[in-house]
PDB file of C-alpha atoms in Angstrom:
ATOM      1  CA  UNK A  13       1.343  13.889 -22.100  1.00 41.00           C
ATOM      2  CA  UNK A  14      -1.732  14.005 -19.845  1.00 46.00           C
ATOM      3  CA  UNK A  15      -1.262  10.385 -19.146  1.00 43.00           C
ATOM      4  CA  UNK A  16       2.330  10.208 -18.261  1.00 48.00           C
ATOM      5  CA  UNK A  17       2.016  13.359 -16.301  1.00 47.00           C
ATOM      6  CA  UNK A  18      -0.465  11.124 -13.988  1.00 44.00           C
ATOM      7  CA  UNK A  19       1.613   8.137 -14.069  1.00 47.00           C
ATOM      8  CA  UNK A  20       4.320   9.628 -12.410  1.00 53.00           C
ATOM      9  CA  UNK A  21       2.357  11.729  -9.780  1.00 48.00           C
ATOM     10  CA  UNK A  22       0.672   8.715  -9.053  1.00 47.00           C
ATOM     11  CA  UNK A  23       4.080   6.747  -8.861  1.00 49.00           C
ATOM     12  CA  UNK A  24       5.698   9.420  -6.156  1.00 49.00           C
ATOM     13  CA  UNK A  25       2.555   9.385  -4.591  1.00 46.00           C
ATOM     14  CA  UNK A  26       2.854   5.707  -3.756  1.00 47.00           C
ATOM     15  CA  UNK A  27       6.531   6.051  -2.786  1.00 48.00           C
ATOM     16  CA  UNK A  28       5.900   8.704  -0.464  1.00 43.00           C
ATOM     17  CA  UNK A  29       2.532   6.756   1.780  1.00 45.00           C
ATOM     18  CA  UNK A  30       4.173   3.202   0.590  1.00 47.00           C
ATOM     19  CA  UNK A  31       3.374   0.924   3.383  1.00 52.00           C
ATOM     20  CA  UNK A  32       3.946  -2.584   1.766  1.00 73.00           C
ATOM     21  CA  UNK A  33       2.150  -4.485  -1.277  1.00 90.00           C
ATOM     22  CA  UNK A  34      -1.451  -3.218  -2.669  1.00 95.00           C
ATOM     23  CA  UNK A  35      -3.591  -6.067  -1.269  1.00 97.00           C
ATOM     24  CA  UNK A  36      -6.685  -6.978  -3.409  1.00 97.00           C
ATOM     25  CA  UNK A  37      -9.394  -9.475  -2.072  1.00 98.00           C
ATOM     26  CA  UNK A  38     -10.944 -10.708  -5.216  1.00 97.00           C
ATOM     27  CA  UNK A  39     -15.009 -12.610  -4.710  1.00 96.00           C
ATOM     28  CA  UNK A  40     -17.959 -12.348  -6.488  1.00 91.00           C
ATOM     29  CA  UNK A  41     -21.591 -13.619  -5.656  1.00 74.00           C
ATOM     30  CA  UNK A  42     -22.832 -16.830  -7.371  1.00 69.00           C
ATOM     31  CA  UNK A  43     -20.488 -19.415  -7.801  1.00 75.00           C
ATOM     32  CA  UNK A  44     -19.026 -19.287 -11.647  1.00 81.00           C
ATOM     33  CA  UNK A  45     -18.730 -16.034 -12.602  1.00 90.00           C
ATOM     34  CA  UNK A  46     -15.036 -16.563 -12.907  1.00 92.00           C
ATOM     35  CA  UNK A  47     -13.449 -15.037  -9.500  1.00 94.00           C
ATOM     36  CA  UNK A  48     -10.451 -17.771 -10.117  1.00 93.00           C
ATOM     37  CA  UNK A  49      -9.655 -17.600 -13.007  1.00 94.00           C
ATOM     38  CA  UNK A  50      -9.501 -13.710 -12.667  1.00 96.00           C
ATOM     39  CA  UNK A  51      -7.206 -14.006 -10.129  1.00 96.00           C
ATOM     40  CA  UNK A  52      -4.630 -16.207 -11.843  1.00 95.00           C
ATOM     41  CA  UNK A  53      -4.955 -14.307 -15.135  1.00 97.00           C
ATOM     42  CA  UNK A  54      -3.916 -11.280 -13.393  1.00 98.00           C
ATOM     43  CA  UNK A  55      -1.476 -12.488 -11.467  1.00 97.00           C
ATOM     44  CA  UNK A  56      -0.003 -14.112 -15.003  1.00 96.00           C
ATOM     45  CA  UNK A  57      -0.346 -10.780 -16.759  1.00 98.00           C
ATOM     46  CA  UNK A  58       1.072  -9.153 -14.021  1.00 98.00           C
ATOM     47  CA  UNK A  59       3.857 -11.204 -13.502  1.00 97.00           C
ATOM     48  CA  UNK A  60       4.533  -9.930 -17.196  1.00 96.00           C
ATOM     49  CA  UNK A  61       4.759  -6.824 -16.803  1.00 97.00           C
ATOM     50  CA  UNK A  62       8.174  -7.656 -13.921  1.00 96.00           C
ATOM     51  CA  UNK A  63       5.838  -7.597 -11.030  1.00 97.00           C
ATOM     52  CA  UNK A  64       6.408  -8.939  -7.902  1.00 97.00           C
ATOM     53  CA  UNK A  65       2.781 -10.775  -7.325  1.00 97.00           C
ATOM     54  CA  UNK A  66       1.469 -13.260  -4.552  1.00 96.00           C
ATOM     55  CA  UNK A  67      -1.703 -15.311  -4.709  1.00 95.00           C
ATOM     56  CA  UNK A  68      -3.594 -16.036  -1.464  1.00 95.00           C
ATOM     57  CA  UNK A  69      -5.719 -18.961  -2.388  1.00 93.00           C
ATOM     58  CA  UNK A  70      -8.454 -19.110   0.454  1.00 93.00           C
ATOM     59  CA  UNK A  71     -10.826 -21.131  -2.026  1.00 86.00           C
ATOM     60  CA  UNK A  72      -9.373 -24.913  -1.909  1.00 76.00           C
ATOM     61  CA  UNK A  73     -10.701 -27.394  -3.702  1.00 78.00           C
ATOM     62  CA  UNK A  74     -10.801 -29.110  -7.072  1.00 78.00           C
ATOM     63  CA  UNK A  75     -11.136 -25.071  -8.848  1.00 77.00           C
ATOM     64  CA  UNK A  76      -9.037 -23.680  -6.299  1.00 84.00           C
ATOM     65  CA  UNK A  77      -5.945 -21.484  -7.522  1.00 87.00           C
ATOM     66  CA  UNK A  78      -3.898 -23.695  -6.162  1.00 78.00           C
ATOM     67  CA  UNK A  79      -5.361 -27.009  -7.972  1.00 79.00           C
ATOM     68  CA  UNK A  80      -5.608 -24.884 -11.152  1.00 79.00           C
ATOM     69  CA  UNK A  81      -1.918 -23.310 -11.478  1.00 77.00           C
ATOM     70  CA  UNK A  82      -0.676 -27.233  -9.825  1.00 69.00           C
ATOM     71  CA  UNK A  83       2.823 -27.432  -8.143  1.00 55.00           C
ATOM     72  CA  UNK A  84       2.222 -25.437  -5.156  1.00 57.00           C
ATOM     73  CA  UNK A  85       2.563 -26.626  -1.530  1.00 53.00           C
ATOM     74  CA  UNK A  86      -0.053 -27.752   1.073  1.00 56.00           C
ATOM     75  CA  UNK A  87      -2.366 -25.751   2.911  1.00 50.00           C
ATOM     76  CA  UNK A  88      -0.934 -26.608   6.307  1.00 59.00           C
ATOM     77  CA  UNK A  89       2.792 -24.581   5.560  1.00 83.00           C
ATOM     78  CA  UNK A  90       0.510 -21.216   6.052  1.00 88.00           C
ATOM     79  CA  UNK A  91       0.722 -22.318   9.835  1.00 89.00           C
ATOM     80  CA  UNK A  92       4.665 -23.085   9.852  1.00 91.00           C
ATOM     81  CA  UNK A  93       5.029 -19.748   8.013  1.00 91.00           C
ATOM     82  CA  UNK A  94       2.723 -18.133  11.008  1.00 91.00           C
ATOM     83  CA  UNK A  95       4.165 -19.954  13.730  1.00 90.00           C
ATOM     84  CA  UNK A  96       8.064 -18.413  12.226  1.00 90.00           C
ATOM     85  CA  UNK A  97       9.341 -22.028  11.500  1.00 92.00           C
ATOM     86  CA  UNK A  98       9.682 -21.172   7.515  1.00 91.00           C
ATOM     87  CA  UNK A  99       9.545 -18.004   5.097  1.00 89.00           C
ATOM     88  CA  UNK A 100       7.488 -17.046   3.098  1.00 88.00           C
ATOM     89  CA  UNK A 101       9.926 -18.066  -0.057  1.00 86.00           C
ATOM     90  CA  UNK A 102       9.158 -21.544   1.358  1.00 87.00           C
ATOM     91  CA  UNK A 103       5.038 -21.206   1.833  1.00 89.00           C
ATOM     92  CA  UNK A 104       4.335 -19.649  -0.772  1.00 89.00           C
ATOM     93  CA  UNK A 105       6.214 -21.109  -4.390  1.00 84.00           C
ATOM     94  CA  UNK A 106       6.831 -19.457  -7.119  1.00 87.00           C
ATOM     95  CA  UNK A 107       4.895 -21.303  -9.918  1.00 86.00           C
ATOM     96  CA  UNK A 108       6.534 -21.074 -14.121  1.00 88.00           C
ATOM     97  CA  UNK A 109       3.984 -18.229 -14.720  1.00 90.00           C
ATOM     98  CA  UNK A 110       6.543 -15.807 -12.269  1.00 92.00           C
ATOM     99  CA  UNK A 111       3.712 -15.625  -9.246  1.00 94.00           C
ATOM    100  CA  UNK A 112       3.657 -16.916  -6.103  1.00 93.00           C
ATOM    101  CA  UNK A 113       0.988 -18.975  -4.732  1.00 92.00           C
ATOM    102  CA  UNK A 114       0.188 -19.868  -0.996  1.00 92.00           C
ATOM    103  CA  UNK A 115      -2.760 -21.559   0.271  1.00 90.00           C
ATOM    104  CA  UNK A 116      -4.515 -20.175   3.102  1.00 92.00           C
ATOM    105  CA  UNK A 117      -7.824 -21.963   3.661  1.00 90.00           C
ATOM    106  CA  UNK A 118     -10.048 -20.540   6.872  1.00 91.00           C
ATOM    107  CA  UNK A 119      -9.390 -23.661   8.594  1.00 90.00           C
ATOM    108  CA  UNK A 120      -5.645 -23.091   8.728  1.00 89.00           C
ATOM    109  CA  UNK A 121      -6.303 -19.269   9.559  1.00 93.00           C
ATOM    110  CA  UNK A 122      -8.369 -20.290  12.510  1.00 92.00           C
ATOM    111  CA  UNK A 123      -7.000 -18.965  15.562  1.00 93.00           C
ATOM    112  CA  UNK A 124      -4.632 -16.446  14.509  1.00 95.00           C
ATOM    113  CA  UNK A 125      -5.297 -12.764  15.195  1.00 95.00           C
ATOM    114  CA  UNK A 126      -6.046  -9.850  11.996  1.00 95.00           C
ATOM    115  CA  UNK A 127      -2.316  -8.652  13.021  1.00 94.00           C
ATOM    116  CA  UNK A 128      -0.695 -12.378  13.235  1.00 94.00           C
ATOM    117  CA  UNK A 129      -2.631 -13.007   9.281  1.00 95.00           C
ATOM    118  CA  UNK A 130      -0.693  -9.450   8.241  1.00 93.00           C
ATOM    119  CA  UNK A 131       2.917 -10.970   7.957  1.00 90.00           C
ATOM    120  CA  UNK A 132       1.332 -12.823   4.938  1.00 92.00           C
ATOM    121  CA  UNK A 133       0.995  -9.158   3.515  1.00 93.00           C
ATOM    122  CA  UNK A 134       3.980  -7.716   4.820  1.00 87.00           C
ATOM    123  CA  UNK A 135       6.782  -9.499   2.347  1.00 87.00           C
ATOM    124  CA  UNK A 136       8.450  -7.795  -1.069  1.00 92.00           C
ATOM    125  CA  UNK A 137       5.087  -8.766  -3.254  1.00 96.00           C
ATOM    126  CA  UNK A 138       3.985  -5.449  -5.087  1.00 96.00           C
ATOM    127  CA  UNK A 139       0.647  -6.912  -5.691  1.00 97.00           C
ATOM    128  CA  UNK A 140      -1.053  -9.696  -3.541  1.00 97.00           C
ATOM    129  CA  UNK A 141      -4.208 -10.792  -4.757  1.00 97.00           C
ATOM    130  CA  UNK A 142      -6.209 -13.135  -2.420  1.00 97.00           C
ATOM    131  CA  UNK A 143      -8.883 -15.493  -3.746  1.00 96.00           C
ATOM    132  CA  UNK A 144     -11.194 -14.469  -1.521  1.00 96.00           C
ATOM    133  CA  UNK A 145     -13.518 -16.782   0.155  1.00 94.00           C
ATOM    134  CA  UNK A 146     -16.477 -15.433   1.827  1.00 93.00           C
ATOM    135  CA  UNK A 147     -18.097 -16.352   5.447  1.00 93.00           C
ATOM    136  CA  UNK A 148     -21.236 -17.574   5.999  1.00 90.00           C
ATOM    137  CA  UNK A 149     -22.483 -14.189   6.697  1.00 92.00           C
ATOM    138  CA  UNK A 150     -20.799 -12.788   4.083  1.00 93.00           C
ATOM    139  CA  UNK A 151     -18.098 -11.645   5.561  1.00 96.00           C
ATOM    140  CA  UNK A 152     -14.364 -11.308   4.508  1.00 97.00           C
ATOM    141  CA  UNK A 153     -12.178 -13.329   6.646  1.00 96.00           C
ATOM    142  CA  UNK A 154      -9.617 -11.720   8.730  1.00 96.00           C
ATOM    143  CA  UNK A 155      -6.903 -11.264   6.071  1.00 97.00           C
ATOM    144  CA  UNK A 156      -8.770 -10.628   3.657  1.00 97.00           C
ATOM    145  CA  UNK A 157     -10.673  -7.651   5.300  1.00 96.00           C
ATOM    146  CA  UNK A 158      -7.224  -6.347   5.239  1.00 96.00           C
ATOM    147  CA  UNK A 159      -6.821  -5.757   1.433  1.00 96.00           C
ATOM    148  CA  UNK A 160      -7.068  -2.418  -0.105  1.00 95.00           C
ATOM    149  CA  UNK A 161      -9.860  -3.096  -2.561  1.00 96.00           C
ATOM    150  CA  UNK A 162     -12.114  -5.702  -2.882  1.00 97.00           C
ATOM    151  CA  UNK A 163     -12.810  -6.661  -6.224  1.00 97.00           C
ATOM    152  CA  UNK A 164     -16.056  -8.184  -7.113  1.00 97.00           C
ATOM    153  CA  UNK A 165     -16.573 -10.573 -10.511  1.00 97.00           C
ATOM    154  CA  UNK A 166     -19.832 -10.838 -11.777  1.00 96.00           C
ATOM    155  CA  UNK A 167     -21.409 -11.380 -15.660  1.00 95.00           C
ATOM    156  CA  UNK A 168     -23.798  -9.378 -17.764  1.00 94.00           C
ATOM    157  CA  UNK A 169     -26.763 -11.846 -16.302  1.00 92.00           C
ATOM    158  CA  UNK A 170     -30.094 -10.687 -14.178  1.00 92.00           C
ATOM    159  CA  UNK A 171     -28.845 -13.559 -11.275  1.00 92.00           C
ATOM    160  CA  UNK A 172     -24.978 -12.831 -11.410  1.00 93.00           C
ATOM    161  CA  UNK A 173     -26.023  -8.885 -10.691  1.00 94.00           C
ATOM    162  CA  UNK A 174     -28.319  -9.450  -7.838  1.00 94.00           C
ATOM    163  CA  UNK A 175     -26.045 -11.839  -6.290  1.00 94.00           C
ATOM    164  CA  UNK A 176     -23.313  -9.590  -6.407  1.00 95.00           C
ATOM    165  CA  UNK A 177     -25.420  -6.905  -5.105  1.00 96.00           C
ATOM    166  CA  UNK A 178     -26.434  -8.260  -2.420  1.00 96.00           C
ATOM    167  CA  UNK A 179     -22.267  -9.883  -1.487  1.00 96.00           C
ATOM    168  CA  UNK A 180     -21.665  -5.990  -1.449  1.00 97.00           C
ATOM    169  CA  UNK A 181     -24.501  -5.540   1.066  1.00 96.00           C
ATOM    170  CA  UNK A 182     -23.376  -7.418   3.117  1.00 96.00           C
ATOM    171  CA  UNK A 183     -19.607  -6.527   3.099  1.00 96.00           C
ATOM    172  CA  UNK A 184     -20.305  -3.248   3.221  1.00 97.00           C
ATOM    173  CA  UNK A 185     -22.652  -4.002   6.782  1.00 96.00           C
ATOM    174  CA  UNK A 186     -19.869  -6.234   7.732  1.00 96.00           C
ATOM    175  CA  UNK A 187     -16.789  -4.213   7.377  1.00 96.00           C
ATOM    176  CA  UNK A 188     -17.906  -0.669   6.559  1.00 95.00           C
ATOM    177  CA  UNK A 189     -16.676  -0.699   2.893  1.00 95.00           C
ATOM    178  CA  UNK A 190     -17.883   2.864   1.107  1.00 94.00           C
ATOM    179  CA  UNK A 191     -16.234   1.535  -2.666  1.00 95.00           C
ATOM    180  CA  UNK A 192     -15.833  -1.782  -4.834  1.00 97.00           C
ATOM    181  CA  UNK A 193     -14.047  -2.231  -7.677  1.00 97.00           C
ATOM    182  CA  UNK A 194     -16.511  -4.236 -10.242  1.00 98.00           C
ATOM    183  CA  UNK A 195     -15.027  -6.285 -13.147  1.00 97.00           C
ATOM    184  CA  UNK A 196     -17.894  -7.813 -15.627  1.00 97.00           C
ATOM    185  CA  UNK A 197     -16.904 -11.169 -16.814  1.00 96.00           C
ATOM    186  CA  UNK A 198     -17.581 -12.987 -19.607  1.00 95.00           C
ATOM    187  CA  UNK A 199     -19.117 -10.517 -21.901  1.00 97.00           C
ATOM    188  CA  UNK A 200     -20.027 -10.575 -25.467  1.00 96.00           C
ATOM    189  CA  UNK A 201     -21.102  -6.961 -25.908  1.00 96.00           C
ATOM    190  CA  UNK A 202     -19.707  -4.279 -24.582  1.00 94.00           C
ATOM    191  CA  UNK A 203     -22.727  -1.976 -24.765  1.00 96.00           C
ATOM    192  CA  UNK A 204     -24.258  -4.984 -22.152  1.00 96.00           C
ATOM    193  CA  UNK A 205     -21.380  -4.926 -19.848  1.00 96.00           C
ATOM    194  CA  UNK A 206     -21.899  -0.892 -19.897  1.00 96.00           C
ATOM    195  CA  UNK A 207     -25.616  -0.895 -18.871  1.00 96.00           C
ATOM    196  CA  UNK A 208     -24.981  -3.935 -16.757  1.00 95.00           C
ATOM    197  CA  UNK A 209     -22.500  -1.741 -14.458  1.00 96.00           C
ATOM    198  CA  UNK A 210     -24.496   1.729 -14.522  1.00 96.00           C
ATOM    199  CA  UNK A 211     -27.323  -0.317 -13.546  1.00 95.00           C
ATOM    200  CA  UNK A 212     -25.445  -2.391 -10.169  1.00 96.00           C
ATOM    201  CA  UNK A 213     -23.874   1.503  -9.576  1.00 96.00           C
ATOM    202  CA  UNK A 214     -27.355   2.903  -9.462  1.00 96.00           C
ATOM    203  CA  UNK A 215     -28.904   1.075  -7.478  1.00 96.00           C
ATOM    204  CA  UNK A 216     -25.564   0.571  -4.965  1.00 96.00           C
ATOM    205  CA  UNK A 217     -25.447   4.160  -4.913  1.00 96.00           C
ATOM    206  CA  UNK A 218     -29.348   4.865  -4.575  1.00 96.00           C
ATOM    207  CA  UNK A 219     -29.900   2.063  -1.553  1.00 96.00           C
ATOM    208  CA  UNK A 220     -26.554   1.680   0.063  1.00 95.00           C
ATOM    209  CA  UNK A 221     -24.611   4.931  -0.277  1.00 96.00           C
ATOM    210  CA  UNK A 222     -21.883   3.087  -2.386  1.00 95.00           C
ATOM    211  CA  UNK A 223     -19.384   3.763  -4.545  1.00 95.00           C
ATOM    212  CA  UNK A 224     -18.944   1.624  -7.261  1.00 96.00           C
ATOM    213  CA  UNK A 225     -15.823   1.672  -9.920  1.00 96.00           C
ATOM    214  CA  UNK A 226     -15.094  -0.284 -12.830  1.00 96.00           C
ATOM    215  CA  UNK A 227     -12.532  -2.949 -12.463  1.00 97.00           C
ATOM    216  CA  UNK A 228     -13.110  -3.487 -16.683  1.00 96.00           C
ATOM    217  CA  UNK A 229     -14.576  -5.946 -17.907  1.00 97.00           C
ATOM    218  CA  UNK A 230     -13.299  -9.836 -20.097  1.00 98.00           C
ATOM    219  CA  UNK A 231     -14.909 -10.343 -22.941  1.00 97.00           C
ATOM    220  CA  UNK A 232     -16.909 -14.061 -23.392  1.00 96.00           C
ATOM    221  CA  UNK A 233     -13.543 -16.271 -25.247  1.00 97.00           C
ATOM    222  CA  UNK A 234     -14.186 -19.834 -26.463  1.00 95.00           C
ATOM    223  CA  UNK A 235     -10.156 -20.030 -25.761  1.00 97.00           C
ATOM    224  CA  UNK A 236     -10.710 -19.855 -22.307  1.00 94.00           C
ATOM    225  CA  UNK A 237     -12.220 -23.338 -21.853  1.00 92.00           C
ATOM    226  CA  UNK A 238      -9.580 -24.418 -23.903  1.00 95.00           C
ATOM    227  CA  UNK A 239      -7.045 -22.863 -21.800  1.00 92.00           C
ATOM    228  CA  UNK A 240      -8.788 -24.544 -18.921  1.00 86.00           C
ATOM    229  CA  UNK A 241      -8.452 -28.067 -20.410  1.00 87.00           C
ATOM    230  CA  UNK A 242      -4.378 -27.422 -20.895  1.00 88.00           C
ATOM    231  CA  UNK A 243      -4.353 -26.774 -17.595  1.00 83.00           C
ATOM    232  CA  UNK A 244      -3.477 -22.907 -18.126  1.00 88.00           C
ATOM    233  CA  UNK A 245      -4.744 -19.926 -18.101  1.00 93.00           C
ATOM    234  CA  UNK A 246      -5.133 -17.641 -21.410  1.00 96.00           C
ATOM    235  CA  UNK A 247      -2.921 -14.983 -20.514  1.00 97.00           C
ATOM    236  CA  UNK A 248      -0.712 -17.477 -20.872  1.00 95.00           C
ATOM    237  CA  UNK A 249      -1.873 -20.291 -23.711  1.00 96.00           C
ATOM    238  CA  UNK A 250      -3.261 -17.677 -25.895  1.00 97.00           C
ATOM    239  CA  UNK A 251      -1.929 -14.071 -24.897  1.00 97.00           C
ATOM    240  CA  UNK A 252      -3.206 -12.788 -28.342  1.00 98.00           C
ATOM    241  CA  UNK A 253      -6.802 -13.755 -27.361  1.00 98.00           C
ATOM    242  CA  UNK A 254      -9.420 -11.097 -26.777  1.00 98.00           C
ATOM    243  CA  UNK A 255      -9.964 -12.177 -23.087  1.00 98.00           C
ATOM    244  CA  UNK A 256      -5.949 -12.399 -22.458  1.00 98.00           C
ATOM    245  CA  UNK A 257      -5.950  -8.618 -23.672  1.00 98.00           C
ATOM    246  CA  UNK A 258      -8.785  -7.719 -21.196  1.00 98.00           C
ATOM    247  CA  UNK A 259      -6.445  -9.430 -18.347  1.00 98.00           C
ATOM    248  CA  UNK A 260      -3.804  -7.210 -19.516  1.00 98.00           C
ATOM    249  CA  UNK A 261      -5.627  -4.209 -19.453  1.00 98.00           C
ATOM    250  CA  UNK A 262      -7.160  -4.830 -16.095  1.00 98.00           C
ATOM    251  CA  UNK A 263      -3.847  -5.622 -14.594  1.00 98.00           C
ATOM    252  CA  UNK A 264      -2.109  -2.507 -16.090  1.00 97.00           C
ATOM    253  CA  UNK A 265      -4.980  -0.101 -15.119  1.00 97.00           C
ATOM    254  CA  UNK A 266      -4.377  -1.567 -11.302  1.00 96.00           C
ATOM    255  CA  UNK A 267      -1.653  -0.598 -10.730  1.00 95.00           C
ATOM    256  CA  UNK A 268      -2.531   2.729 -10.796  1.00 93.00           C
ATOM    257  CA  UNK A 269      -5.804   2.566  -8.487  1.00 93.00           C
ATOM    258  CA  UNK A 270      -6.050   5.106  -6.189  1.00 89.00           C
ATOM    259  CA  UNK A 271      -4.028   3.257  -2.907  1.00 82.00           C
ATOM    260  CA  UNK A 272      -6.775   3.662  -0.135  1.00 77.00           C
ATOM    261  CA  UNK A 273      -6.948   2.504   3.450  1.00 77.00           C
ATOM    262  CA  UNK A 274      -7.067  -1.342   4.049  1.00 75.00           C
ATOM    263  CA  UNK A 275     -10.757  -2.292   5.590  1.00 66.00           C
ATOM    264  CA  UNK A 276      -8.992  -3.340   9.111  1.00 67.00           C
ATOM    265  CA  UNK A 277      -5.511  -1.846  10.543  1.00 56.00           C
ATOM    266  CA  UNK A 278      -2.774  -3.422   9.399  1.00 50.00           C
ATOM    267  CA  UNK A 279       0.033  -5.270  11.532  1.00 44.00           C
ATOM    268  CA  UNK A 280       2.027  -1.915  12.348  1.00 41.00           C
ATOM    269  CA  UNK A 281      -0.884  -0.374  13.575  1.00 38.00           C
ATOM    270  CA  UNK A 282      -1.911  -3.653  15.842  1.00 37.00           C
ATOM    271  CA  UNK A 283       1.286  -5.329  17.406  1.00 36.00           C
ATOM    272  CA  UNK A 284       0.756  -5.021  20.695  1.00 35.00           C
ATOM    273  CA  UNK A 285      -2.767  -5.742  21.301  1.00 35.00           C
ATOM    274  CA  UNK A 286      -2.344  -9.386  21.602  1.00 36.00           C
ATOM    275  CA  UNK A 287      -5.258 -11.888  20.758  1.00 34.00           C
ATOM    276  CA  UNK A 288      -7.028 -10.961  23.545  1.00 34.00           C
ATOM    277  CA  UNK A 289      -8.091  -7.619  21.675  1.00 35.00           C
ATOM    278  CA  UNK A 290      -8.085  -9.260  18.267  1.00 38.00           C
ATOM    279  CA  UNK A 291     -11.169  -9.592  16.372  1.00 37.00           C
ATOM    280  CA  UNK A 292     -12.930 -13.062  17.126  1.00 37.00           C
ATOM    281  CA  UNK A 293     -12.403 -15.767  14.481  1.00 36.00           C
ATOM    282  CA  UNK A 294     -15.846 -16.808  12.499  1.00 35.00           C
ATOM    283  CA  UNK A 295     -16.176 -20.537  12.692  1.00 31.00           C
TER     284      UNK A 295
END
């Protein structure tokens, strides 16, 4: 009763401040700890569950989203959707697993202002997540920084945690971000992925002021190199797997997050200022 009672408060609370799709920039610290994958196996098990979902692949490459999931278009329609001579229907696909997919590398981002990047975020998607790929400072490009949680991936391993540590530092210098969501990947014990977390919190909270929730955490699945050699990911291949059920789970607890305030203003809140006041592009 409890539960359904705060289901549907939190549902009429998100039709009454509703302001377009729940935008979440997904990174992590050392390359590895899964960030990808993460990405497409929520978008798969969200896409499940009849919701609208867009991928922002800002991570091309040979384990990009995009090479991963295969069939979606080139980089270069992100600046045809941008300049208005196509929709986003047309940029961004919509791949067999019921997600969209559009690839936004920096390089084809260059130029444009925080407000010009919103329109990406402004279609019918309920959920965008964006593959987030990180400046050289550290820094969350300028779409990205527009998400309404940043979810960071790391594993139950003394490197992964520092690394991820210190990619929260710095975003949180860079952009002024009080919480992260944390999701431990790849774990074989849950009593590890426990004390991994309360550990990261502590010492977030003691040194940086920083609130840190769980995202959840995947347990460690030999299916899920397997997946990866069919070319698909295990929500899909194996949805009875352990890791496919911790997708799930992550994905359904989501969509009830707390809906805070995206890192920079969003479109509605910057037409008008032209690129002149934009924030400058990072190279």
């Amino acid at each position: 009763m409890d539960k359904a009672v705060t289901d549907q408060a939190e549902g009429l609370r998100r039709l009454l401040v509703k302001s377009g799709s729940r935008v979440v920039a997904v990174t992590g610290g050392p390359i590895g700890v899964g960030c990808t994958s993460t990405v497409v196996n929520l978008a798969a098990a969200l896409a499940s569950f009849g919701k609208d979902v867009l991928v922002i692949d800002e991570c091309l490459g040979r384990n990009s989203v995009s090479a991963m999931v295969g069939g979606v278009g080139s980089a270069g329609s992100v600046r045809a959707l941008l300049a208005g001579e196509i929709g986003l229907d047309q940029a961004a696909p919509r791949h067999e697993l019921g997600f969209s997919v559009l690839a936004a590398s920096h390089e084809n981002c260059a130029g444009y202002s925080a407000a010009e990047l919103g329109v990406m975020l402004t279609g019918p998607a309920d959920v965008v997540l964006i593959d987030a790929r990180l400046e050289r400072n550290g820094a969350l490009s300028l779409l990205a920084a527009q998400a309404h949680d940043v979810m960071v991936v790391t594993r139950v391993a003394a490197q992964a945690i520092t690394e991820a540590y210190v990619a929260m530092k710095r975003l949180h210098y860079a952009h002024a971000i009080a919480q992260f969501r944390v999701l431990i990947n790849r774990v074989s014990r849950q009593a590890d992925a426990h004390t991994a977390f309360e550990n990261l919190a502590e010492v977030a909270g003691r040194y940086l002021m920083l609130s840190i929730a769980p995202a959840g955490c995947v347990a460690a699945d030999p299916l899920m190199e397997r997946s990866l050699e069919l070319g698909r990911c295990i929500v899909d291949a194996f949805p009875s797997a352990s890791a496919a059920r911790d997708y799930r789970r992550v994905a359904a607890e989501m969509l009830y997050w707390p809906m805070r305030a995206a890192t920079l203003p969003r479109r509605s809140a910057l037409v008008g200022a032209g690129r002149a006041a934009s924030t400058p592009q990072h190279a």
